[in-house]
Amino acid sequence: MEDMLFYDRIQFAFTITFHYLFPQLTMGLSLMIVWFKWKFLRSKDEKYNDAAKFWMKIFAINFAMGVVTGIPMEFQFGTNWAKFSELTGGIIGQTLAMEGMFSFFLESSFLGLFLFGEKLLGHKLHFVTGFLVFLGSWASGFLIIATHSWMQYPVGYEVLENGRFVLNNFGALFSNPWLWPSFFHNQMASVVTSSFVVAAIGAFYLLNNKHSEFGKMFVRTGVIFGVVSSILVAFPTGDLTAKNVVKHQPVTFAAMEGIFETEDGGSEIVLIGQPNIQDKKLDNKIAVPNFLSFLTYQKWDAQIKGLNEFKEEDYPTNIPGLYYGYHIMVGLGTIFIGLMVVAAFFMWRKKLYKTQWILWILMFMIPFPYIANTMGWYTAELGRQPWLVYNLLRTTEGASPTVSSGNTLFTLLGFVGLYLLLGMLFVILVGKIINKGPHPAK
Amino acid sequence: MELFWYIVLMFMLAVYVILDGYDFGAGIIHLFLGKKEEDKKAITNAIGPFWDANEVWIIASGGVLFFAFPTLYASSFSGFYLPLIMILWLLIFRAIGLELRGQIHNRIWERVWDKAFGVASLLLALFFGIALGNVVRGVNLGMVENGVSAHEPHYFFLPLWNPTFNPMAEHQGIIDWFTILLGIIAVVILSMHGANWIIFKTNSSLNDRLKKLVFRLNFVLLALIVVSVSVWHIIDPYPFWNFISEPWLFVFPLIMLIGLGGMFKVRSFKKDISGFLFSSLFLLGGFASTAASIFPELLPSTNEVNPSLTIYNVAADEYGLNVGVVWFAIAAILVGVYFVIQHKVFKGKMDDVGYGEH
C-alpha cells in the first residue's frame, strides 16, 4: 500500500513538473508575441513582424510539448487517483471539463490558423488569431487554478454520507478567495519566465554580435516585461497568496517559513537555514528578527503560530521540501526584481546593450525562472499535504485501489524515458532555431 | 439529466471517432502507401491543421465523462490502466511524428518520424477498437472470485491479456479474440476513412489507388461485420433486446449499412467528399448501434455479484448536472463557430498548405 501511494505520487509529481515547463512559457510568450504583432500593426515596422514570426517558431514546438505532456495529466486523475476522482469528480470535473470545452478547442482551432494562416488571413486577422491563442492559454491556466484552488480551499460543496463531495454552488468555484490571487500570481510568474527567455536570447545575439538589431529588441522587450512582471509576481499577487496560506493553512505557513515554535513578541524571517525535523529546529540559521510578523500582519510583534501548535498528523508530509521550495522561490524572485531593475536602469541610461556583464547575467538566467515557477508549485502542492482536499480528504485515501505498484512503476519508468526523449528533442530543435536566428525582411 | 449527458458524451465520442479517426487512417495510409515524398506531403498537409483540434475531442470527452459520470471515469480509467497509459504514449508519438518531422531536413530524421507517425496511428486505431470491445464484453466488476468481491463493486483491473485469449475466461485480459476482432475492424474502417479524407482534401497521385483500396477493403469490412455480428451473441447474449423494444433504434444500424453500401460506389463518385461522408456514416452508425445495444449500461458486469455500471448509478449529483448544461451550451456554440471558421479557412484541397515546413 505504501509503495502504491509512493509511485502514484512520484508519477504525478514527475509528469506535472515536466509538463509545466512548457505551458509557463506558452502563456507568457503568447502575450509577448501578441505584443510584437501589435507593435508591427501600429508601426508597420517589418522588424516586429519578423520578431513575432521568430518567436512563433519556438512557440509552436513549446506548445506541442505542452499539449502532448498535458493530456496525461487529465488522464491520471482517473488512472492513478480513481478514488479521489470518484469522490470529487462532480466538482473538479466541472472546471476540468470546462478547460477542455472553453480553452482547448479555442487554442487548437486557432493555433493552426495562427501558425500557418498569415498569408491567408492578412495581418489584422492574423493578430486576432494570435490573441485568441493567448486567450485560450490563459483561460486554461485560469480553470486549472480554479481546480487547484478548490483543493486548497474547498467551497460550494457538501459531503454526502458515502463520502462523496457534491457541488451546491457553482459560482463559489469562481469567487473562491484562493483563486484570484493565485491565478494572477501564476500568470505573472509565467510572464517572468517568458521575459527572461526573450531577454536571454536577445543577450545571446548581442554578445555573439549576430542579429544585433533583434538582440536589442529582445533585450529591451524582455526587460520591460520582466521588470513589471517580476515586481507584480511578488507584490501584490505573491503577498496575497501567502496571506491566504496564513489565514487558511497556518500549519503550512509555519512549515514554509521554518517556524518550529511560536514566538511571543513577533517572529523572525528566516533567510537561510536547514530544517532539522528530528530536533525540531533550524540549523545554521540566518534570520531577521520580527520581520516575518511585519510582512504578514504589518505589525512587528504580531504572533505567528509555530508547528508546535498543531497536531503532528496534520503536518505537511515533507516539511524540508516545502521549506526549501518556498525559500528558493522567494530567493530567486528577489534576485529577479533586483536584476531587472538594474537592467532597466541601464536601459534608461542607454548603456544596456553595451554593458557586457549584465548581458552575460541575463543570458545565463534562463533556467532560473523555470526553477522558481516549479518551486512555487511545489510550495503549493507540498503545502497542501497530507490532504488532497484540504482538511477533508487525505492523500492516502485518494489513490486507485486496484492498480498495483508494479504497474505504476512500469508506467512511471515509461514516462521518464519518453520525457527524456522529448526534453532532448526540445533542446535540439529550439537550439537550432535560436542559432539560426530571425529572418530579416528582404 | 443523466440521459442528456449520456447523449452528449456519446455524441462527442462519435465526433472524436470520425475526426481523429481520419487522422489515424491517414497515418496508416502514410505508413503503407506513402513512398514518394510528394504523396507523404499531401497526406500530412491534409491532416496537419486539423489533427490537434480533432484530438481535443477525446480530451473534452474525458472532461465530460469526469464531471458527469465520475464513478465510471474512476472505475474505467483505473481498471484499463495499462492500455490507457499506452494510448497516451502513442498519442505523444503520433503528435511529435507529425510536428517534428519538418524541423530538420535530413533523410534519417524524416524517416524515423514518418514511421513514428504511421506506426502510432496504426496502433491507436487497433487500441481504440480493442477498447470498444472491452466495453461491450464487460469486465469483472469488483474483481469477484468464488462469489466474493475483492474490491468495491465498481472497481476492477485488467492485465493486457490472459494466456488463453478467451473473452469468457474467469481472469479476463484486455486483448482476447473478441476484442482483437473489433480492433482489426477499427483498423480496416479507419484506413478506409483516412483514405477517403485524403481523396477529399488532396490532388495526390495516390487518389486513384486509394479509391481502389477503399473499394476492395469494403469487401473485407463487410466480411468482418458479418463475422462479428455472428459471434456477438457469445459475448452479449441479447444484443438486440433494446432494438426490439425500441424499434426506432434500428435507424443506427441502417445508417451504418448506408455508409457501407455507399462506399462500394467509391470509384464513380462525382464529388471527392462523398466517400468521406459515407465512411463517416458508417462510423457514426456503428458506434451508435454498439452504444444502443448495451444502453443504459456503460460498462457491463460479467459476474452475478455486482451490478453493471449504468448511466444512473455512476452519474454526478443533480445540481452539478443541471448547472453544467448552461456552460456547456455556451461552449458548444463556440466550438461550432471555431469548427466552421477552421474549415472555411482550410477549405478545399490542401496540397499547398505547406504544413510543418520551416
JSON list of C-alpha atoms in Angstrom, two decimals, chain A residues 25 28-29 32-33 36 51 54-55 58 191-205 214-223 225 340 362 366:
[
{"chain": "A", "resi": 25, "resn": "LEU", "atom": "CA", "xyz": [6.45, 29.70, -21.45]},
{"chain": "A", "resi": 28, "resn": "GLY", "atom": "CA", "xyz": [3.82, 34.34, -21.15]},
{"chain": "A", "resi": 29, "resn": "LEU", "atom": "CA", "xyz": [5.26, 34.08, -24.65]},
{"chain": "A", "resi": 32, "resn": "MET", "atom": "CA", "xyz": [4.71, 38.80, -25.89]},
{"chain": "A", "resi": 33, "resn": "ILE", "atom": "CA", "xyz": [4.11, 37.56, -29.44]},
{"chain": "A", "resi": 36, "resn": "PHE", "atom": "CA", "xyz": [5.25, 42.12, -31.17]},
{"chain": "A", "resi": 51, "resn": "ALA", "atom": "CA", "xyz": [10.33, 39.04, -34.30]},
{"chain": "A", "resi": 54, "resn": "PHE", "atom": "CA", "xyz": [10.74, 34.02, -34.93]},
{"chain": "A", "resi": 55, "resn": "TRP", "atom": "CA", "xyz": [9.11, 33.54, -31.54]},
{"chain": "A", "resi": 58, "resn": "ILE", "atom": "CA", "xyz": [9.75, 28.43, -30.76]},
{"chain": "A", "resi": 191, "resn": "VAL", "atom": "CA", "xyz": [5.37, 36.22, -17.86]},
{"chain": "A", "resi": 192, "resn": "VAL", "atom": "CA", "xyz": [8.56, 36.30, -15.77]},
{"chain": "A", "resi": 193, "resn": "THR", "atom": "CA", "xyz": [9.68, 33.10, -17.50]},
{"chain": "A", "resi": 194, "resn": "SER", "atom": "CA", "xyz": [8.94, 34.39, -20.98]},
{"chain": "A", "resi": 195, "resn": "SER", "atom": "CA", "xyz": [10.55, 37.77, -20.23]},
{"chain": "A", "resi": 196, "resn": "PHE", "atom": "CA", "xyz": [13.76, 36.14, -19.09]},
{"chain": "A", "resi": 197, "resn": "VAL", "atom": "CA", "xyz": [13.77, 33.77, -22.04]},
{"chain": "A", "resi": 198, "resn": "VAL", "atom": "CA", "xyz": [13.25, 36.59, -24.54]},
{"chain": "A", "resi": 199, "resn": "ALA", "atom": "CA", "xyz": [15.86, 38.78, -22.83]},
{"chain": "A", "resi": 200, "resn": "ALA", "atom": "CA", "xyz": [18.32, 35.89, -22.64]},
{"chain": "A", "resi": 201, "resn": "ILE", "atom": "CA", "xyz": [18.08, 35.12, -26.36]},
{"chain": "A", "resi": 202, "resn": "GLY", "atom": "CA", "xyz": [18.49, 38.83, -27.05]},
{"chain": "A", "resi": 203, "resn": "ALA", "atom": "CA", "xyz": [21.59, 38.95, -24.87]},
{"chain": "A", "resi": 204, "resn": "PHE", "atom": "CA", "xyz": [22.92, 35.87, -26.65]},
{"chain": "A", "resi": 205, "resn": "TYR", "atom": "CA", "xyz": [22.63, 37.63, -30.02]},
{"chain": "A", "resi": 214, "resn": "PHE", "atom": "CA", "xyz": [16.86, 41.73, -32.94]},
{"chain": "A", "resi": 215, "resn": "GLY", "atom": "CA", "xyz": [19.12, 41.25, -29.96]},
{"chain": "A", "resi": 216, "resn": "LYS", "atom": "CA", "xyz": [18.43, 44.78, -28.83]},
{"chain": "A", "resi": 217, "resn": "MET", "atom": "CA", "xyz": [14.71, 44.44, -29.44]},
{"chain": "A", "resi": 218, "resn": "PHE", "atom": "CA", "xyz": [14.54, 41.19, -27.45]},
{"chain": "A", "resi": 219, "resn": "VAL", "atom": "CA", "xyz": [16.58, 42.51, -24.55]},
{"chain": "A", "resi": 220, "resn": "ARG", "atom": "CA", "xyz": [14.52, 45.69, -24.46]},
{"chain": "A", "resi": 221, "resn": "THR", "atom": "CA", "xyz": [11.18, 43.87, -24.59]},
{"chain": "A", "resi": 222, "resn": "GLY", "atom": "CA", "xyz": [12.33, 41.23, -22.13]},
{"chain": "A", "resi": 223, "resn": "VAL", "atom": "CA", "xyz": [13.49, 43.81, -19.63]},
{"chain": "A", "resi": 225, "resn": "PHE", "atom": "CA", "xyz": [8.05, 42.86, -19.43]},
{"chain": "A", "resi": 340, "resn": "MET", "atom": "CA", "xyz": [15.53, 43.55, -13.86]},
{"chain": "A", "resi": 362, "resn": "LEU", "atom": "CA", "xyz": [20.73, 37.85, -18.46]},
{"chain": "A", "resi": 366, "resn": "ILE", "atom": "CA", "xyz": [17.35, 31.17, -18.49]}
]
